[in-house]
mmCIF file with all atom_site columns, C-alpha atoms in Angstrom:
data_model
loop_
_atom_site.group_PDB
_atom_site.id
_atom_site.type_symbol
_atom_site.label_atom_id
_atom_site.label_alt_id
_atom_site.label_comp_id
_atom_site.label_asym_id
_atom_site.label_entity_id
_atom_site.label_seq_id
_atom_site.pdbx_PDB_ins_code
_atom_site.Cartn_x
_atom_site.Cartn_y
_atom_site.Cartn_z
_atom_site.occupancy
_atom_site.B_iso_or_equiv
_atom_site.pdbx_formal_charge
_atom_site.auth_seq_id
_atom_site.auth_comp_id
_atom_site.auth_asym_id
_atom_site.auth_atom_id
_atom_site.pdbx_PDB_model_num
ATOM 1   C CA . GLY A 1 1   ? 12.571  19.302  -6.248  1.00 58.00 ? 1   GLY A CA 1
ATOM 2   C CA . GLN A 1 2   ? 16.254  18.513  -6.461  1.00 75.00 ? 2   GLN A CA 1
ATOM 3   C CA . ASN A 1 3   ? 18.026  15.807  -8.432  1.00 87.00 ? 3   ASN A CA 1
ATOM 4   C CA . ILE A 1 4   ? 18.225  12.302  -7.029  1.00 94.00 ? 4   ILE A CA 1
ATOM 5   C CA . ASP A 1 5   ? 20.439  10.028  -9.095  1.00 96.00 ? 5   ASP A CA 1
ATOM 6   C CA . GLN A 1 6   ? 20.646  6.254   -9.081  1.00 97.00 ? 6   GLN A CA 1
ATOM 7   C CA . PRO A 1 7   ? 21.680  3.775   -11.773 1.00 97.00 ? 7   PRO A CA 1
ATOM 8   C CA . THR A 1 8   ? 18.959  2.533   -14.084 1.00 95.00 ? 8   THR A CA 1
ATOM 9   C CA . GLU A 1 9   ? 19.739  -1.162  -13.955 1.00 97.00 ? 9   GLU A CA 1
ATOM 10  C CA . MET A 1 10  ? 22.107  -3.637  -12.318 1.00 97.00 ? 10  MET A CA 1
ATOM 11  C CA . THR A 1 11  ? 22.517  -7.359  -12.884 1.00 97.00 ? 11  THR A CA 1
ATOM 12  C CA . ALA A 1 12  ? 23.965  -9.826  -10.390 1.00 96.00 ? 12  ALA A CA 1
ATOM 13  C CA . THR A 1 13  ? 24.109  -13.559 -9.797  1.00 97.00 ? 13  THR A CA 1
ATOM 14  C CA . GLU A 1 14  ? 22.136  -15.436 -7.164  1.00 97.00 ? 14  GLU A CA 1
ATOM 15  C CA . GLY A 1 15  ? 24.128  -15.550 -3.915  1.00 97.00 ? 15  GLY A CA 1
ATOM 16  C CA . ALA A 1 16  ? 26.229  -12.511 -4.807  1.00 97.00 ? 16  ALA A CA 1
ATOM 17  C CA . ILE A 1 17  ? 26.267  -8.968  -3.389  1.00 97.00 ? 17  ILE A CA 1
ATOM 18  C CA . VAL A 1 18  ? 25.003  -5.847  -5.137  1.00 97.00 ? 18  VAL A CA 1
ATOM 19  C CA . GLN A 1 19  ? 25.448  -2.217  -4.087  1.00 98.00 ? 19  GLN A CA 1
ATOM 20  C CA . ILE A 1 20  ? 22.991  0.409   -5.341  1.00 98.00 ? 20  ILE A CA 1
ATOM 21  C CA . ASN A 1 21  ? 24.227  3.969   -5.083  1.00 98.00 ? 21  ASN A CA 1
ATOM 22  C CA . CYS A 1 22  ? 22.100  7.069   -4.670  1.00 98.00 ? 22  CYS A CA 1
ATOM 23  C CA . THR A 1 23  ? 23.374  10.635  -4.835  1.00 97.00 ? 23  THR A CA 1
ATOM 24  C CA . TYR A 1 24  ? 21.485  13.817  -4.050  1.00 95.00 ? 24  TYR A CA 1
ATOM 25  C CA . GLN A 1 25  ? 22.091  17.501  -3.448  1.00 88.00 ? 25  GLN A CA 1
ATOM 26  C CA . THR A 1 26  ? 22.940  18.079  0.222   1.00 83.00 ? 26  THR A CA 1
ATOM 27  C CA . SER A 1 27  ? 21.125  21.377  0.717   1.00 84.00 ? 27  SER A CA 1
ATOM 28  C CA . GLY A 1 28  ? 17.969  20.899  2.776   1.00 84.00 ? 28  GLY A CA 1
ATOM 29  C CA . PHE A 1 29  ? 18.443  17.168  3.311   1.00 88.00 ? 29  PHE A CA 1
ATOM 30  C CA . ASN A 1 30  ? 16.309  15.743  6.105   1.00 87.00 ? 30  ASN A CA 1
ATOM 31  C CA . GLY A 1 31  ? 16.370  11.953  5.778   1.00 90.00 ? 31  GLY A CA 1
ATOM 32  C CA . LEU A 1 32  ? 16.669  9.171   3.207   1.00 94.00 ? 32  LEU A CA 1
ATOM 33  C CA . PHE A 1 33  ? 14.496  6.108   2.668   1.00 94.00 ? 33  PHE A CA 1
ATOM 34  C CA . TRP A 1 34  ? 14.964  2.992   0.552   1.00 97.00 ? 34  TRP A CA 1
ATOM 35  C CA . TYR A 1 35  ? 12.005  1.094   -0.870  1.00 97.00 ? 35  TYR A CA 1
ATOM 36  C CA . GLN A 1 36  ? 11.685  -2.120  -2.867  1.00 98.00 ? 36  GLN A CA 1
ATOM 37  C CA . GLN A 1 37  ? 9.074   -2.342  -5.608  1.00 96.00 ? 37  GLN A CA 1
ATOM 38  C CA . HIS A 1 38  ? 8.166   -5.416  -7.622  1.00 96.00 ? 38  HIS A CA 1
ATOM 39  C CA . ALA A 1 39  ? 6.574   -4.741  -11.000 1.00 91.00 ? 39  ALA A CA 1
ATOM 40  C CA . GLY A 1 40  ? 2.950   -3.647  -10.670 1.00 90.00 ? 40  GLY A CA 1
ATOM 41  C CA . GLU A 1 41  ? 3.052   -3.788  -6.883  1.00 93.00 ? 41  GLU A CA 1
ATOM 42  C CA . ALA A 1 42  ? 3.325   -1.254  -4.073  1.00 96.00 ? 42  ALA A CA 1
ATOM 43  C CA . PRO A 1 43  ? 6.683   0.045   -2.834  1.00 96.00 ? 43  PRO A CA 1
ATOM 44  C CA . THR A 1 44  ? 7.749   -1.690  0.387   1.00 96.00 ? 44  THR A CA 1
ATOM 45  C CA . PHE A 1 45  ? 9.811   0.122   3.034   1.00 95.00 ? 45  PHE A CA 1
ATOM 46  C CA . LEU A 1 46  ? 13.332  -1.233  3.523   1.00 96.00 ? 46  LEU A CA 1
ATOM 47  C CA . SER A 1 47  ? 15.360  1.293   5.515   1.00 94.00 ? 47  SER A CA 1
ATOM 48  C CA . TYR A 1 48  ? 15.685  4.832   6.850   1.00 92.00 ? 48  TYR A CA 1
ATOM 49  C CA . ASN A 1 49  ? 18.876  6.857   7.380   1.00 93.00 ? 49  ASN A CA 1
ATOM 50  C CA . VAL A 1 50  ? 19.167  10.355  8.772   1.00 90.00 ? 50  VAL A CA 1
ATOM 51  C CA . LEU A 1 51  ? 22.588  10.150  10.511  1.00 92.00 ? 51  LEU A CA 1
ATOM 52  C CA . ASP A 1 52  ? 25.890  9.139   8.930   1.00 96.00 ? 52  ASP A CA 1
ATOM 53  C CA . GLY A 1 53  ? 26.742  5.466   9.030   1.00 96.00 ? 53  GLY A CA 1
ATOM 54  C CA . LEU A 1 54  ? 25.504  2.017   8.300   1.00 96.00 ? 54  LEU A CA 1
ATOM 55  C CA . GLU A 1 55  ? 22.102  0.554   9.209   1.00 93.00 ? 55  GLU A CA 1
ATOM 56  C CA . GLU A 1 56  ? 21.888  -3.224  8.946   1.00 93.00 ? 56  GLU A CA 1
ATOM 57  C CA . LYS A 1 57  ? 18.684  -5.224  8.604   1.00 90.00 ? 57  LYS A CA 1
ATOM 58  C CA . GLY A 1 58  ? 19.319  -8.861  7.835   1.00 94.00 ? 58  GLY A CA 1
ATOM 59  C CA . ARG A 1 59  ? 20.534  -9.253  4.243   1.00 96.00 ? 59  ARG A CA 1
ATOM 60  C CA . PHE A 1 60  ? 19.970  -5.563  3.522   1.00 96.00 ? 60  PHE A CA 1
ATOM 61  C CA . SER A 1 61  ? 22.147  -2.680  4.742   1.00 97.00 ? 61  SER A CA 1
ATOM 62  C CA . SER A 1 62  ? 21.966  1.025   3.997   1.00 97.00 ? 62  SER A CA 1
ATOM 63  C CA . PHE A 1 63  ? 24.723  3.604   4.351   1.00 98.00 ? 63  PHE A CA 1
ATOM 64  C CA . LEU A 1 64  ? 24.566  7.389   4.458   1.00 97.00 ? 64  LEU A CA 1
ATOM 65  C CA . SER A 1 65  ? 27.145  10.159  4.143   1.00 97.00 ? 65  SER A CA 1
ATOM 66  C CA . ARG A 1 66  ? 25.386  13.482  4.581   1.00 95.00 ? 66  ARG A CA 1
ATOM 67  C CA . SER A 1 67  ? 28.428  15.617  3.722   1.00 94.00 ? 67  SER A CA 1
ATOM 68  C CA . LYS A 1 68  ? 28.872  13.803  0.397   1.00 95.00 ? 68  LYS A CA 1
ATOM 69  C CA . GLY A 1 69  ? 25.178  13.591  -0.455  1.00 95.00 ? 69  GLY A CA 1
ATOM 70  C CA . TYR A 1 70  ? 25.567  9.854   -0.901  1.00 96.00 ? 70  TYR A CA 1
ATOM 71  C CA . SER A 1 71  ? 23.798  6.697   0.164   1.00 98.00 ? 71  SER A CA 1
ATOM 72  C CA . TYR A 1 72  ? 23.950  3.079   -0.856  1.00 98.00 ? 72  TYR A CA 1
ATOM 73  C CA . LEU A 1 73  ? 21.794  0.024   -0.366  1.00 98.00 ? 73  LEU A CA 1
ATOM 74  C CA . LEU A 1 74  ? 23.695  -3.242  -0.050  1.00 98.00 ? 74  LEU A CA 1
ATOM 75  C CA . LEU A 1 75  ? 21.916  -6.473  -0.862  1.00 97.00 ? 75  LEU A CA 1
ATOM 76  C CA . LYS A 1 76  ? 23.763  -9.602  0.301   1.00 97.00 ? 76  LYS A CA 1
ATOM 77  C CA . GLU A 1 77  ? 23.197  -13.297 -0.507  1.00 97.00 ? 77  GLU A CA 1
ATOM 78  C CA . LEU A 1 78  ? 20.998  -12.344 -3.423  1.00 97.00 ? 78  LEU A CA 1
ATOM 79  C CA . GLN A 1 79  ? 17.904  -14.415 -4.044  1.00 97.00 ? 79  GLN A CA 1
ATOM 80  C CA . MET A 1 80  ? 15.763  -14.593 -7.170  1.00 97.00 ? 80  MET A CA 1
ATOM 81  C CA . LYS A 1 81  ? 12.944  -12.848 -5.305  1.00 97.00 ? 81  LYS A CA 1
ATOM 82  C CA . ASP A 1 82  ? 15.215  -9.805  -4.873  1.00 97.00 ? 82  ASP A CA 1
ATOM 83  C CA . SER A 1 83  ? 14.717  -9.012  -8.573  1.00 98.00 ? 83  SER A CA 1
ATOM 84  C CA . ALA A 1 84  ? 12.844  -5.712  -8.285  1.00 97.00 ? 84  ALA A CA 1
ATOM 85  C CA . SER A 1 85  ? 13.187  -1.959  -8.554  1.00 97.00 ? 85  SER A CA 1
ATOM 86  C CA . TYR A 1 86  ? 14.885  -0.227  -5.610  1.00 98.00 ? 86  TYR A CA 1
ATOM 87  C CA . LEU A 1 87  ? 13.824  3.349   -4.969  1.00 97.00 ? 87  LEU A CA 1
ATOM 88  C CA . CYS A 1 88  ? 15.879  5.939   -3.133  1.00 97.00 ? 88  CYS A CA 1
ATOM 89  C CA . ALA A 1 89  ? 13.699  8.669   -1.594  1.00 95.00 ? 89  ALA A CA 1
ATOM 90  C CA . VAL A 1 90  ? 14.878  11.891  0.043   1.00 93.00 ? 90  VAL A CA 1
ATOM 91  C CA . ARG A 1 91  ? 12.928  14.020  2.462   1.00 89.00 ? 91  ARG A CA 1
ATOM 92  C CA . TRP A 1 92  ? 13.700  17.703  2.100   1.00 83.00 ? 92  TRP A CA 1
ATOM 93  C CA . ALA A 1 93  ? 13.334  19.957  5.113   1.00 75.00 ? 93  ALA A CA 1
ATOM 94  C CA . SER A 1 94  ? 11.589  22.646  3.108   1.00 62.00 ? 94  SER A CA 1
ATOM 95  C CA . TRP A 1 95  ? 9.096   20.163  1.716   1.00 60.00 ? 95  TRP A CA 1
ATOM 96  C CA . GLY A 1 96  ? 8.491   17.743  4.573   1.00 64.00 ? 96  GLY A CA 1
ATOM 97  C CA . LYS A 1 97  ? 7.581   15.147  1.968   1.00 76.00 ? 97  LYS A CA 1
ATOM 98  C CA . LEU A 1 98  ? 9.465   12.554  -0.033  1.00 86.00 ? 98  LEU A CA 1
ATOM 99  C CA . GLN A 1 99  ? 11.002  12.897  -3.456  1.00 90.00 ? 99  GLN A CA 1
ATOM 100 C CA . PHE A 1 100 ? 11.695  9.576   -5.143  1.00 93.00 ? 100 PHE A CA 1
ATOM 101 C CA . GLY A 1 101 ? 14.508  8.716   -7.501  1.00 94.00 ? 101 GLY A CA 1
ATOM 102 C CA . ALA A 1 102 ? 13.668  6.933   -10.751 1.00 94.00 ? 102 ALA A CA 1
ATOM 103 C CA . GLY A 1 103 ? 14.618  3.569   -9.249  1.00 95.00 ? 103 GLY A CA 1
ATOM 104 C CA . THR A 1 104 ? 17.274  0.952   -9.972  1.00 97.00 ? 104 THR A CA 1
ATOM 105 C CA . GLN A 1 105 ? 16.079  -2.268  -11.575 1.00 96.00 ? 105 GLN A CA 1
ATOM 106 C CA . VAL A 1 106 ? 18.023  -5.176  -10.100 1.00 98.00 ? 106 VAL A CA 1
ATOM 107 C CA . VAL A 1 107 ? 18.015  -8.380  -12.115 1.00 97.00 ? 107 VAL A CA 1
ATOM 108 C CA . VAL A 1 108 ? 19.149  -11.520 -10.309 1.00 97.00 ? 108 VAL A CA 1
ATOM 109 C CA . THR A 1 109 ? 20.273  -14.347 -12.586 1.00 96.00 ? 109 THR A CA 1
ATOM 110 C CA . PRO A 1 110 ? 20.687  -18.049 -11.672 1.00 95.00 ? 110 PRO A CA 1
ATOM 111 C CA . ASP B 2 1   ? 0.191   -6.414  3.659   1.00 86.00 ? 1   ASP B CA 1
ATOM 112 C CA . SER B 2 2   ? 0.942   -2.813  4.687   1.00 88.00 ? 2   SER B CA 1
ATOM 113 C CA . GLY B 2 3   ? -2.453  -2.205  6.276   1.00 94.00 ? 3   GLY B CA 1
ATOM 114 C CA . VAL B 2 4   ? -3.293  0.526   3.761   1.00 97.00 ? 4   VAL B CA 1
ATOM 115 C CA . THR B 2 5   ? -6.281  -0.306  1.577   1.00 98.00 ? 5   THR B CA 1
ATOM 116 C CA . GLN B 2 6   ? -7.228  1.167   -1.775  1.00 98.00 ? 6   GLN B CA 1
ATOM 117 C CA . THR B 2 7   ? -10.288 0.709   -3.952  1.00 97.00 ? 7   THR B CA 1
ATOM 118 C CA . PRO B 2 8   ? -10.891 -0.038  -6.702  1.00 97.00 ? 8   PRO B CA 1
ATOM 119 C CA . LYS B 2 9   ? -7.943  -2.141  -7.794  1.00 97.00 ? 9   LYS B CA 1
ATOM 120 C CA . HIS B 2 10  ? -8.563  -1.512  -11.478 1.00 97.00 ? 10  HIS B CA 1
ATOM 121 C CA . LEU B 2 11  ? -10.525 1.212   -13.232 1.00 97.00 ? 11  LEU B CA 1
ATOM 122 C CA . ILE B 2 12  ? -11.152 1.554   -16.953 1.00 97.00 ? 12  ILE B CA 1
ATOM 123 C CA . THR B 2 13  ? -12.878 4.657   -18.209 1.00 97.00 ? 13  THR B CA 1
ATOM 124 C CA . ALA B 2 14  ? -13.095 7.008   -21.178 1.00 97.00 ? 14  ALA B CA 1
ATOM 125 C CA . THR B 2 15  ? -11.550 10.386  -21.861 1.00 98.00 ? 15  THR B CA 1
ATOM 126 C CA . GLY B 2 16  ? -13.470 13.280  -20.374 1.00 97.00 ? 16  GLY B CA 1
ATOM 127 C CA . GLN B 2 17  ? -14.873 11.215  -17.523 1.00 98.00 ? 17  GLN B CA 1
ATOM 128 C CA . ARG B 2 18  ? -14.453 11.668  -13.774 1.00 98.00 ? 18  ARG B CA 1
ATOM 129 C CA . VAL B 2 19  ? -13.383 8.993   -11.273 1.00 98.00 ? 19  VAL B CA 1
ATOM 130 C CA . THR B 2 20  ? -12.855 8.753   -7.533  1.00 98.00 ? 20  THR B CA 1
ATOM 131 C CA . LEU B 2 21  ? -10.148 6.667   -5.910  1.00 98.00 ? 21  LEU B CA 1
ATOM 132 C CA . ARG B 2 22  ? -10.458 5.737   -2.269  1.00 98.00 ? 22  ARG B CA 1
ATOM 133 C CA . CYS B 2 23  ? -7.833  5.072   0.402   1.00 98.00 ? 23  CYS B CA 1
ATOM 134 C CA . SER B 2 24  ? -8.007  3.932   4.026   1.00 98.00 ? 24  SER B CA 1
ATOM 135 C CA . PRO B 2 25  ? -4.793  4.489   6.011   1.00 97.00 ? 25  PRO B CA 1
ATOM 136 C CA . ARG B 2 26  ? -3.240  2.110   8.525   1.00 96.00 ? 26  ARG B CA 1
ATOM 137 C CA . SER B 2 27  ? -4.867  2.186   11.926  1.00 94.00 ? 27  SER B CA 1
ATOM 138 C CA . GLY B 2 28  ? -3.388  5.087   13.907  1.00 91.00 ? 28  GLY B CA 1
ATOM 139 C CA . ASP B 2 29  ? -1.859  6.892   10.917  1.00 93.00 ? 29  ASP B CA 1
ATOM 140 C CA . LEU B 2 30  ? -2.880  10.526  10.532  1.00 92.00 ? 30  LEU B CA 1
ATOM 141 C CA . SER B 2 31  ? -1.036  11.390  7.302   1.00 91.00 ? 31  SER B CA 1
ATOM 142 C CA . VAL B 2 32  ? -2.185  10.286  3.860   1.00 94.00 ? 32  VAL B CA 1
ATOM 143 C CA . TYR B 2 33  ? -0.211  10.801  0.648   1.00 95.00 ? 33  TYR B CA 1
ATOM 144 C CA . TRP B 2 34  ? -1.177  10.306  -2.984  1.00 96.00 ? 34  TRP B CA 1
ATOM 145 C CA . TYR B 2 35  ? 1.290   9.378   -5.722  1.00 96.00 ? 35  TYR B CA 1
ATOM 146 C CA . GLN B 2 36  ? 1.054   8.792   -9.451  1.00 96.00 ? 36  GLN B CA 1
ATOM 147 C CA . GLN B 2 37  ? 3.323   6.291   -11.151 1.00 95.00 ? 37  GLN B CA 1
ATOM 148 C CA . SER B 2 38  ? 3.487   6.057   -14.915 1.00 92.00 ? 38  SER B CA 1
ATOM 149 C CA . LEU B 2 39  ? 6.041   4.167   -16.973 1.00 81.00 ? 39  LEU B CA 1
ATOM 150 C CA . ASP B 2 40  ? 7.989   7.213   -18.078 1.00 71.00 ? 40  ASP B CA 1
ATOM 151 C CA . GLN B 2 41  ? 7.651   9.380   -14.958 1.00 75.00 ? 41  GLN B CA 1
ATOM 152 C CA . GLY B 2 42  ? 8.464   7.236   -11.945 1.00 84.00 ? 42  GLY B CA 1
ATOM 153 C CA . LEU B 2 43  ? 6.732   7.830   -8.629  1.00 92.00 ? 43  LEU B CA 1
ATOM 154 C CA . GLN B 2 44  ? 5.412   11.404  -8.492  1.00 92.00 ? 44  GLN B CA 1
ATOM 155 C CA . PHE B 2 45  ? 4.078   12.975  -5.308  1.00 92.00 ? 45  PHE B CA 1
ATOM 156 C CA . LEU B 2 46  ? 0.647   14.557  -5.740  1.00 95.00 ? 46  LEU B CA 1
ATOM 157 C CA . ILE B 2 47  ? -0.685  15.706  -2.375  1.00 94.00 ? 47  ILE B CA 1
ATOM 158 C CA . GLN B 2 48  ? -0.546  15.094  1.387   1.00 92.00 ? 48  GLN B CA 1
ATOM 159 C CA . TYR B 2 49  ? -3.180  15.400  4.090   1.00 93.00 ? 49  TYR B CA 1
ATOM 160 C CA . TYR B 2 50  ? -2.592  15.352  7.818   1.00 91.00 ? 50  TYR B CA 1
ATOM 161 C CA . ASN B 2 51  ? -5.515  14.836  10.174  1.00 92.00 ? 51  ASN B CA 1
ATOM 162 C CA . GLY B 2 52  ? -7.976  16.259  7.662   1.00 94.00 ? 52  GLY B CA 1
ATOM 163 C CA . GLU B 2 53  ? -5.942  19.252  6.549   1.00 93.00 ? 53  GLU B CA 1
ATOM 164 C CA . GLU B 2 54  ? -3.988  19.636  3.332   1.00 93.00 ? 54  GLU B CA 1
ATOM 165 C CA . ARG B 2 55  ? -0.323  19.816  4.256   1.00 89.00 ? 55  ARG B CA 1
ATOM 166 C CA . ALA B 2 56  ? 1.687   19.698  1.038   1.00 88.00 ? 56  ALA B CA 1
ATOM 167 C CA . LYS B 2 57  ? 1.132   19.757  -2.694  1.00 91.00 ? 57  LYS B CA 1
ATOM 168 C CA . GLY B 2 58  ? 3.294   18.338  -5.410  1.00 89.00 ? 58  GLY B CA 1
ATOM 169 C CA . ASN B 2 59  ? 2.753   18.121  -9.130  1.00 83.00 ? 59  ASN B CA 1
ATOM 170 C CA . ILE B 2 60  ? -1.009  17.806  -8.907  1.00 93.00 ? 60  ILE B CA 1
ATOM 171 C CA . LEU B 2 61  ? -3.028  19.006  -11.872 1.00 95.00 ? 61  LEU B CA 1
ATOM 172 C CA . GLU B 2 62  ? -5.930  21.408  -11.378 1.00 96.00 ? 62  GLU B CA 1
ATOM 173 C CA . ARG B 2 63  ? -8.228  18.680  -12.763 1.00 97.00 ? 63  ARG B CA 1
ATOM 174 C CA . PHE B 2 64  ? -7.301  16.561  -9.737  1.00 97.00 ? 64  PHE B CA 1
ATOM 175 C CA . SER B 2 65  ? -8.468  17.146  -6.189  1.00 97.00 ? 65  SER B CA 1
ATOM 176 C CA . ALA B 2 66  ? -8.400  15.261  -2.930  1.00 97.00 ? 66  ALA B CA 1
ATOM 177 C CA . GLN B 2 67  ? -9.751  15.362  0.576   1.00 97.00 ? 67  GLN B CA 1
ATOM 178 C CA . GLN B 2 68  ? -9.342  13.552  3.872   1.00 97.00 ? 68  GLN B CA 1
ATOM 179 C CA . PHE B 2 69  ? -12.461 12.851  5.880   1.00 97.00 ? 69  PHE B CA 1
ATOM 180 C CA . PRO B 2 70  ? -12.963 12.869  9.694   1.00 96.00 ? 70  PRO B CA 1
ATOM 181 C CA . ASP B 2 71  ? -12.525 9.089   9.796   1.00 95.00 ? 71  ASP B CA 1
ATOM 182 C CA . LEU B 2 72  ? -9.134  9.712   8.081   1.00 96.00 ? 72  LEU B CA 1
ATOM 183 C CA . HIS B 2 73  ? -9.919  7.925   4.842   1.00 97.00 ? 73  HIS B CA 1
ATOM 184 C CA . SER B 2 74  ? -9.055  9.902   1.747   1.00 98.00 ? 74  SER B CA 1
ATOM 185 C CA . GLU B 2 75  ? -10.395 10.246  -1.778  1.00 98.00 ? 75  GLU B CA 1
ATOM 186 C CA . LEU B 2 76  ? -8.609  11.395  -4.913  1.00 98.00 ? 76  LEU B CA 1
ATOM 187 C CA . ASN B 2 77  ? -10.888 12.820  -7.600  1.00 98.00 ? 77  ASN B CA 1
ATOM 188 C CA . LEU B 2 78  ? -9.691  12.902  -11.195 1.00 98.00 ? 78  LEU B CA 1
ATOM 189 C CA . SER B 2 79  ? -11.815 14.786  -13.705 1.00 97.00 ? 79  SER B CA 1
ATOM 190 C CA . SER B 2 80  ? -11.791 15.571  -17.442 1.00 97.00 ? 80  SER B CA 1
ATOM 191 C CA . LEU B 2 81  ? -9.613  12.518  -17.843 1.00 98.00 ? 81  LEU B CA 1
ATOM 192 C CA . GLU B 2 82  ? -7.029  12.374  -20.604 1.00 97.00 ? 82  GLU B CA 1
ATOM 193 C CA . LEU B 2 83  ? -5.131  9.437   -22.088 1.00 96.00 ? 83  LEU B CA 1
ATOM 194 C CA . GLY B 2 84  ? -2.014  10.605  -20.273 1.00 94.00 ? 84  GLY B CA 1
ATOM 195 C CA . ASP B 2 85  ? -3.694  10.147  -16.898 1.00 96.00 ? 85  ASP B CA 1
ATOM 196 C CA . SER B 2 86  ? -3.446  6.386   -17.307 1.00 96.00 ? 86  SER B CA 1
ATOM 197 C CA . ALA B 2 87  ? -1.158  5.270   -14.486 1.00 96.00 ? 87  ALA B CA 1
ATOM 198 C CA . LEU B 2 88  ? -0.900  3.494   -11.170 1.00 97.00 ? 88  LEU B CA 1
ATOM 199 C CA . TYR B 2 89  ? -2.153  5.661   -8.323  1.00 98.00 ? 89  TYR B CA 1
ATOM 200 C CA . PHE B 2 90  ? -0.786  4.844   -4.896  1.00 97.00 ? 90  PHE B CA 1
ATOM 201 C CA . CYS B 2 91  ? -1.918  5.985   -1.515  1.00 97.00 ? 91  CYS B CA 1
ATOM 202 C CA . ALA B 2 92  ? 0.496   5.873   1.413   1.00 96.00 ? 92  ALA B CA 1
ATOM 203 C CA . SER B 2 93  ? 0.091   6.653   5.087   1.00 94.00 ? 93  SER B CA 1
ATOM 204 C CA . SER B 2 94  ? 2.344   7.502   8.020   1.00 91.00 ? 94  SER B CA 1
ATOM 205 C CA . VAL B 2 95  ? 1.940   8.265   11.698  1.00 86.00 ? 95  VAL B CA 1
ATOM 206 C CA . ALA B 2 96  ? 3.155   11.844  11.419  1.00 74.00 ? 96  ALA B CA 1
ATOM 207 C CA . PHE B 2 97  ? 5.505   13.848  9.185   1.00 64.00 ? 97  PHE B CA 1
ATOM 208 C CA . SER B 2 98  ? 8.936   13.969  10.804  1.00 61.00 ? 98  SER B CA 1
ATOM 209 C CA . GLY B 2 99  ? 11.656  11.543  11.739  1.00 60.00 ? 99  GLY B CA 1
ATOM 210 C CA . GLU B 2 100 ? 11.256  7.848   11.303  1.00 61.00 ? 100 GLU B CA 1
ATOM 211 C CA . SER B 2 101 ? 7.581   8.180   12.154  1.00 60.00 ? 101 SER B CA 1
ATOM 212 C CA . ASP B 2 102 ? 7.289   9.716   8.722   1.00 79.00 ? 102 ASP B CA 1
ATOM 213 C CA . THR B 2 103 ? 7.938   6.309   7.138   1.00 88.00 ? 103 THR B CA 1
ATOM 214 C CA . GLN B 2 104 ? 5.296   5.895   4.496   1.00 91.00 ? 104 GLN B CA 1
ATOM 215 C CA . TYR B 2 105 ? 3.519   2.593   3.983   1.00 94.00 ? 105 TYR B CA 1
ATOM 216 C CA . PHE B 2 106 ? 1.941   2.116   0.587   1.00 97.00 ? 106 PHE B CA 1
ATOM 217 C CA . GLY B 2 107 ? -1.379  0.628   -0.426  1.00 97.00 ? 107 GLY B CA 1
ATOM 218 C CA . PRO B 2 108 ? -1.673  -1.831  -3.326  1.00 97.00 ? 108 PRO B CA 1
ATOM 219 C CA . GLY B 2 109 ? -2.572  0.912   -5.792  1.00 97.00 ? 109 GLY B CA 1
ATOM 220 C CA . THR B 2 110 ? -5.343  1.589   -8.285  1.00 98.00 ? 110 THR B CA 1
ATOM 221 C CA . ARG B 2 111 ? -4.518  0.975   -11.936 1.00 97.00 ? 111 ARG B CA 1
ATOM 222 C CA . LEU B 2 112 ? -6.356  3.565   -14.016 1.00 97.00 ? 112 LEU B CA 1
ATOM 223 C CA . THR B 2 113 ? -6.725  3.053   -17.743 1.00 97.00 ? 113 THR B CA 1
ATOM 224 C CA . VAL B 2 114 ? -8.207  5.884   -19.795 1.00 97.00 ? 114 VAL B CA 1
ATOM 225 C CA . LEU B 2 115 ? -9.370  4.838   -23.279 1.00 96.00 ? 115 LEU B CA 1
#
């Protein structure tokens, strides 16, 4: 597989906005997924991007720039329940399956 | 609830033993994926089946094997277990394997502890 990089941890205050970046090597890219995972639980699908631009789903938005090998997940109006790990996953054309980043632990404080 | 079911939820066994983990995909999904998640390794892809056929392999050890049955449920067999096999094992399913229909929905996982 190829490298998928995302920050290890981010802390933000309830009601604020947090942006989680994900970078990857562009060669062979065929789609990017974001998942949320609470400790000890299953990953839950949040968003899918394959074309450049912004996809908005309620408080969560995801952006993709294929030429830069860059995506971000934007979490708005943070709530305590948003404290979780956020996983960036890339589908490579040669694989046809997902490769997950190590995840970004978001901690929401009162 | 994703619609993917996994049994058992917890499994405690000894080194050298063999276990079988079971997964039932969401209704209508033909693809099944197995992942291993340990504290220091993140979510690692093991193997994928599509409509009964093996489609892709990841970092799956030779001691591990899987199959998908005609009713589309899948089993992951882990043998000659070692302490390092202790992890959460997730099953995921998707409709197909391209485009947004490749979105994978995860089951609740099986927590395996090898003593």
